[in-house]
PDB file of C-alpha atoms in Angstrom:
ATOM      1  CA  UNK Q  55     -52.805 -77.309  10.804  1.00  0.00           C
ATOM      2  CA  UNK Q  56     -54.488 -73.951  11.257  1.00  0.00           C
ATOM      3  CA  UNK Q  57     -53.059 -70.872   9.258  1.00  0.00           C
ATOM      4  CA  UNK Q  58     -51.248 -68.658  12.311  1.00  0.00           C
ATOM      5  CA  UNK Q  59     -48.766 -65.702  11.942  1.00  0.00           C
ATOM      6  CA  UNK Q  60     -45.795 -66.549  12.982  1.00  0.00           C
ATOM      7  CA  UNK Q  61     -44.113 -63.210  14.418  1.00  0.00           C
ATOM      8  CA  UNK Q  62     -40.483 -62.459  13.615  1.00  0.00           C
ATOM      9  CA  UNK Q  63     -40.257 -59.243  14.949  1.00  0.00           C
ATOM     10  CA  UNK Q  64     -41.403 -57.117  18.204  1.00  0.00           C
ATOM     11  CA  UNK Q  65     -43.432 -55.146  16.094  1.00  0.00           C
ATOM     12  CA  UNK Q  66     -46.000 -58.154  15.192  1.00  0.00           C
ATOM     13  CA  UNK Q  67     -45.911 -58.591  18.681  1.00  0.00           C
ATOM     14  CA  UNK Q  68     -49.478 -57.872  20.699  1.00  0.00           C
ATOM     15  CA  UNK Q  69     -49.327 -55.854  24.162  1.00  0.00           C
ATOM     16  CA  UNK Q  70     -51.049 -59.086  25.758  1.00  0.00           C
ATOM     17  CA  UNK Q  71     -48.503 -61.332  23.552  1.00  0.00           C
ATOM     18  CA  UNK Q  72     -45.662 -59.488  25.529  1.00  0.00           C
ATOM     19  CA  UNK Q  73     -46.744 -59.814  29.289  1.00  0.00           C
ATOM     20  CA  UNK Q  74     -47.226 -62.835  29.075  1.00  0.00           C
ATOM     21  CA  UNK Q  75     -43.785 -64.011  27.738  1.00  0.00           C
ATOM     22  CA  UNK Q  76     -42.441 -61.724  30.575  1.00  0.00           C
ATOM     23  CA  UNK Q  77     -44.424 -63.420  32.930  1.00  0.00           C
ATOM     24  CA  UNK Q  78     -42.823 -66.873  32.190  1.00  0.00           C
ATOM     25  CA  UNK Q  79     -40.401 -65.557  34.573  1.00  0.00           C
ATOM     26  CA  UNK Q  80     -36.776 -67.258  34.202  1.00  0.00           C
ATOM     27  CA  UNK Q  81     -35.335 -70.969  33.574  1.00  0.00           C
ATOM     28  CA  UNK Q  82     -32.432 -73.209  33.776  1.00  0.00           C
ATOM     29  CA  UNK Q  83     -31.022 -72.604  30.022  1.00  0.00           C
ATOM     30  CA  UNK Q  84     -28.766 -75.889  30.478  1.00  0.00           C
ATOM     31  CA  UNK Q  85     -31.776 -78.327  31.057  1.00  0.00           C
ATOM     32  CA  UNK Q  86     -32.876 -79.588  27.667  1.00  0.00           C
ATOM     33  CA  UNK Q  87     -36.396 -80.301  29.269  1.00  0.00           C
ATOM     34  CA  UNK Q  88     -36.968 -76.873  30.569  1.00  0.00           C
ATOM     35  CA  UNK Q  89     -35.784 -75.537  27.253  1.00  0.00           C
ATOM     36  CA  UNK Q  90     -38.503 -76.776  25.172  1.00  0.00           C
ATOM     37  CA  UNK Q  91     -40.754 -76.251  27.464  1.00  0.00           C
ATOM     38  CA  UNK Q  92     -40.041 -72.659  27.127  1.00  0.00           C
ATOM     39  CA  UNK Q  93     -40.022 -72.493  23.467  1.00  0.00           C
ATOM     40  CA  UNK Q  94     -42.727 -74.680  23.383  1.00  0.00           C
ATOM     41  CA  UNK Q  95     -45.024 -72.005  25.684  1.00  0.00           C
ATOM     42  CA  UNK Q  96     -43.039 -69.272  23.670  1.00  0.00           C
ATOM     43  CA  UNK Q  97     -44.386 -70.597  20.318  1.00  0.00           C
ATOM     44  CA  UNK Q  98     -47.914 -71.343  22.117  1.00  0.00           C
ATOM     45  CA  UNK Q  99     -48.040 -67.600  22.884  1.00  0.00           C
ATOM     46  CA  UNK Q 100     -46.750 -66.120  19.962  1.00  0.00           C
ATOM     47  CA  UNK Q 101     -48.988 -68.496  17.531  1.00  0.00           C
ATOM     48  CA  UNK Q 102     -51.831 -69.617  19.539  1.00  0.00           C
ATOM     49  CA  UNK Q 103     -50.973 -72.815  17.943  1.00  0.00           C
ATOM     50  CA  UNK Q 104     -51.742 -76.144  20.220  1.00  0.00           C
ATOM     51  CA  UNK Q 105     -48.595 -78.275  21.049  1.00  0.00           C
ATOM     52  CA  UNK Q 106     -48.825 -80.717  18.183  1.00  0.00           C
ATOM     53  CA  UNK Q 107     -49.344 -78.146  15.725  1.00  0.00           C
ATOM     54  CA  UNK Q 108     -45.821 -76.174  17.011  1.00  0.00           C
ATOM     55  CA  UNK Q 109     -44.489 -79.631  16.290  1.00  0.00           C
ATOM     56  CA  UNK Q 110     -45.344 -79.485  13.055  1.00  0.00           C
ATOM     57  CA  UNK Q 111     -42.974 -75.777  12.618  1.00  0.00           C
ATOM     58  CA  UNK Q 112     -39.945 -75.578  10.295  1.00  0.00           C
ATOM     59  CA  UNK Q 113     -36.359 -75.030  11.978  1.00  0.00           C
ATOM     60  CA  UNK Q 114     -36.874 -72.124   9.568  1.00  0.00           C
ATOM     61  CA  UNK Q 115     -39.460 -70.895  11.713  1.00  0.00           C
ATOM     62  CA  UNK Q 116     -38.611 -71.921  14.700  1.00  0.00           C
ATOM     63  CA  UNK Q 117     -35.429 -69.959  14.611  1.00  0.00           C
ATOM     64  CA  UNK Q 118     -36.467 -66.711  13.197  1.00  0.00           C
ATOM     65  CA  UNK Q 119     -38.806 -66.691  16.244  1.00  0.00           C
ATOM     66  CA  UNK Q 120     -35.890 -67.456  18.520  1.00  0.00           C
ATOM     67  CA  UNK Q 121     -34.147 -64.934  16.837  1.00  0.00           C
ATOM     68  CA  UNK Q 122     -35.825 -61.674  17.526  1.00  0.00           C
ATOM     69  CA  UNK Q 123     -36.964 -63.113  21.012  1.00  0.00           C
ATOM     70  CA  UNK Q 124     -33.009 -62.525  21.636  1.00  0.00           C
ATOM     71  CA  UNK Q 125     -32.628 -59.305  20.042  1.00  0.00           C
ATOM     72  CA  UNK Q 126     -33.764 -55.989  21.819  1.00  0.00           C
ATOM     73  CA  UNK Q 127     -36.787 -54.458  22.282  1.00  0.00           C
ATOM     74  CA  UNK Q 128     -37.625 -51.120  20.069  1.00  0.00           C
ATOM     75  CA  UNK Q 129     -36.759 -48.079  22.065  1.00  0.00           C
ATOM     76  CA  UNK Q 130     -38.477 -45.459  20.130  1.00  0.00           C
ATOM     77  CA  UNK Q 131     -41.735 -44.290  21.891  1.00  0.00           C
ATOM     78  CA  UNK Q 132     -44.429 -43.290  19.568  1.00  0.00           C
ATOM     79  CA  UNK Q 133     -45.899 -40.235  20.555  1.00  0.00           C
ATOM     80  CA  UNK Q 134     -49.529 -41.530  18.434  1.00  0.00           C
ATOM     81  CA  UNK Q 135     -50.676 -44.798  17.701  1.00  0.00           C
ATOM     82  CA  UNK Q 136     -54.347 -46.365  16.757  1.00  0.00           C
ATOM     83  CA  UNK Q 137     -55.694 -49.458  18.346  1.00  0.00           C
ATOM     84  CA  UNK Q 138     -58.884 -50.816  16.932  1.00  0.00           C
ATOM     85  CA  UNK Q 139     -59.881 -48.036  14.887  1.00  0.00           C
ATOM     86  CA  UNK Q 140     -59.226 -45.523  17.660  1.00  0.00           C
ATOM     87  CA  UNK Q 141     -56.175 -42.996  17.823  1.00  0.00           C
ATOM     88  CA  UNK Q 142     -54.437 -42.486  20.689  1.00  0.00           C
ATOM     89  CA  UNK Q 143     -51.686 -40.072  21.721  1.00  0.00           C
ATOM     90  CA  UNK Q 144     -49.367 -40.716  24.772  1.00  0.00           C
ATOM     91  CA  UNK Q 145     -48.957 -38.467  27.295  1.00  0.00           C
ATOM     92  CA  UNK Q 146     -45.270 -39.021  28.933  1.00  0.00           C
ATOM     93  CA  UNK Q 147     -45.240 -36.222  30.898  1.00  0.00           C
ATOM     94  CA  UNK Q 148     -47.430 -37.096  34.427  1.00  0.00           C
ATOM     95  CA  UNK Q 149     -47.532 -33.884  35.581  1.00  0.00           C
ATOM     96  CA  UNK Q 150     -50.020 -33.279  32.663  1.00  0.00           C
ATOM     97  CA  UNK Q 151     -52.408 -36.202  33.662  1.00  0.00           C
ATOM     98  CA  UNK Q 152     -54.935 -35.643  36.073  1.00  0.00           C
ATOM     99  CA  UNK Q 153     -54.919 -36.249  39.625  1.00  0.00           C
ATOM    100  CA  UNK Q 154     -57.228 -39.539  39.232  1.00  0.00           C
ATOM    101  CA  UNK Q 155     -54.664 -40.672  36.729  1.00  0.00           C
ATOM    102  CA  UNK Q 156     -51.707 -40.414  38.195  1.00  0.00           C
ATOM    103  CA  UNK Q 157     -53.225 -42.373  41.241  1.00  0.00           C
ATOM    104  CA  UNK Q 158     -54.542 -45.032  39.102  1.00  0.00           C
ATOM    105  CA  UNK Q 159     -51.276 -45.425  36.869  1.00  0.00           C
ATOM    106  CA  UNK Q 160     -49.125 -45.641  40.383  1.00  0.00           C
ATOM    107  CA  UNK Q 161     -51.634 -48.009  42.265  1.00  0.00           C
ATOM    108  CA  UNK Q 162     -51.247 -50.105  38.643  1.00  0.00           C
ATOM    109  CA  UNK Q 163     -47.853 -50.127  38.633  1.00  0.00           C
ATOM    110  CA  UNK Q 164     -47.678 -51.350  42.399  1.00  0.00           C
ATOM    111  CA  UNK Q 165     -49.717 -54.372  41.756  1.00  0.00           C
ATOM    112  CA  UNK Q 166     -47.495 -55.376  38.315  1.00  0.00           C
ATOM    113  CA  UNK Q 167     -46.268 -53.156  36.032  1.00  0.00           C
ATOM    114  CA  UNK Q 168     -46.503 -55.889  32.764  1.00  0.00           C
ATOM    115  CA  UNK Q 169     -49.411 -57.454  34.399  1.00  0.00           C
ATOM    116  CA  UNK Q 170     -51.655 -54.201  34.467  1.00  0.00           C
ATOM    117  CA  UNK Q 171     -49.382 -52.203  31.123  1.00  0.00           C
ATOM    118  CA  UNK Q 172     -53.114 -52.693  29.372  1.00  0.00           C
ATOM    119  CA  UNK Q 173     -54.783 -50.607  31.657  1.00  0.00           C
ATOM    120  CA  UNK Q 174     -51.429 -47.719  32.813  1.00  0.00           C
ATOM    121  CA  UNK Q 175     -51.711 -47.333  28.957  1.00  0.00           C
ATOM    122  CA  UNK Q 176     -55.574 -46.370  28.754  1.00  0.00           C
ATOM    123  CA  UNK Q 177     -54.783 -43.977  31.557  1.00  0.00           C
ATOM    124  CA  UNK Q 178     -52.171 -42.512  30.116  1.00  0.00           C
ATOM    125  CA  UNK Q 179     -53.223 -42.347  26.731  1.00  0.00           C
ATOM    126  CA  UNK Q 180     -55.946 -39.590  25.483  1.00  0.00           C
ATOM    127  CA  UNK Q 181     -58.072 -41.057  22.531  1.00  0.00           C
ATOM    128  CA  UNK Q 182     -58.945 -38.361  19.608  1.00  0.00           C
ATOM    129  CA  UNK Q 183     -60.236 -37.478  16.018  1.00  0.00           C
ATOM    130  CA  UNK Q 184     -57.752 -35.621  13.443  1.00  0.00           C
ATOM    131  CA  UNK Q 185     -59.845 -32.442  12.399  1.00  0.00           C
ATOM    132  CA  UNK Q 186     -58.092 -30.544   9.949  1.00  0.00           C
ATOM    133  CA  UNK Q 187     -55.722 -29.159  11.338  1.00  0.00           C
ATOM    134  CA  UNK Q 188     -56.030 -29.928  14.929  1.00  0.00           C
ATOM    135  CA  UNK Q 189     -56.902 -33.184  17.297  1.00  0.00           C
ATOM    136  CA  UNK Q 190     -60.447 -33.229  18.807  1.00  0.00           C
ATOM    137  CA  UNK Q 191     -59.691 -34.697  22.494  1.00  0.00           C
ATOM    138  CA  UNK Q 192     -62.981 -36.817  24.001  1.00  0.00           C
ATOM    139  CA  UNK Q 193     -63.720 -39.015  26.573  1.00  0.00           C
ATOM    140  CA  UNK Q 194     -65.177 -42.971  26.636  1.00  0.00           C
ATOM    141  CA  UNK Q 195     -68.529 -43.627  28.352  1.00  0.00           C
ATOM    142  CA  UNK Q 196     -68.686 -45.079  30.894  1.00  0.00           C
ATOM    143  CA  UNK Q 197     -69.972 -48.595  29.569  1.00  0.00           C
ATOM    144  CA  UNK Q 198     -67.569 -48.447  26.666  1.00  0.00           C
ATOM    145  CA  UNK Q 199     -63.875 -48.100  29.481  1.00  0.00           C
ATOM    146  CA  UNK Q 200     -63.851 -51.887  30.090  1.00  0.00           C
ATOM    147  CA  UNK Q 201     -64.115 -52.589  26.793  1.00  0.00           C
ATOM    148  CA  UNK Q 202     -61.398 -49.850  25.197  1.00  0.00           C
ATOM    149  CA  UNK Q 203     -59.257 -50.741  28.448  1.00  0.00           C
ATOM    150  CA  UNK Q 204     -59.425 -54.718  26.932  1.00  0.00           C
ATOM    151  CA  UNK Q 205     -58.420 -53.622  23.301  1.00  0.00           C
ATOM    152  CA  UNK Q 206     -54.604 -52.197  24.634  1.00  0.00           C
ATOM    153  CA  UNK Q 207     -54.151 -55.942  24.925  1.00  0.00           C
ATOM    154  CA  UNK Q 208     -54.454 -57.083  21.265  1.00  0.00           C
TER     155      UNK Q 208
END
């Protein structure tokens, strides 16, 4: 069996982990079939383990997955964050983000809000450096957005 992390909390849990367990969309909770199908696919996305390998799970692990998959998600928004070496700092205010922004984020959200969160957070997220005692604000180039855009998903 390959070595996986097993997540037991939201925190361990990727951006492209999340969308697609809220994707799975709903199922009937008093059909044992449907049931492990679900936790099955659950496991599958949180492990990237195949189907006989989830077999292989504890209980132990098993039900600390089940566990914080039932609990609530973190409500705190952090204000900074780095992804892939990069920092990032959120803007939450839209009135601050440009007009090309503010199009994109609303156009995003219109064709799925968890399907497109990868790419609503690069727009509203500015990447900088730390200087001393300031943040230096840049841009991507243009050949590098796809790429940055791809890494809000891991």
């Amino acid at each position: 069996m390959k070595k996986s992390v097993i997540p037991t909390s939201w925190d361990k849990v990727t951006l492209g982990q999340y969308c697609e367990l809220e994707l799975l969309g709903d199922y009937d909770k008093e059909n044992p079939d449907e049931v492990l199908k679900r936790k099955t696919t659950e496991a599958h996305i949180l492990t990237g383990l195949d189907v006989e390998e989830i077999d292989k799970l504890t209980v132990e692990e098993i039900m600390s997955m089940r566990d914080f998959l039932n609990s609530n998600l973190p409500t705190i928004v952090k204000q900074s964050f780095k992804v892939n070496g990069i920092r990032y700092e959120v803007e939450l205010n839209p009135t601050r983000l440009n007009k090309g922004q503010f199009v994109s984020v609303l156009n995003l959200i219109r064709g799925g809000a968890v399907k497109n969160m990868h790419q609503v957070l690069f727009n509203i997220c500015k990447p900088y450096k730390r200087r001393f005692l300031y943040r230096k604000y840049y841009s991507f180039e243009a050949g590098e957005v796809r790429e940055r855009i791809q890494d809000f998903k891991s």
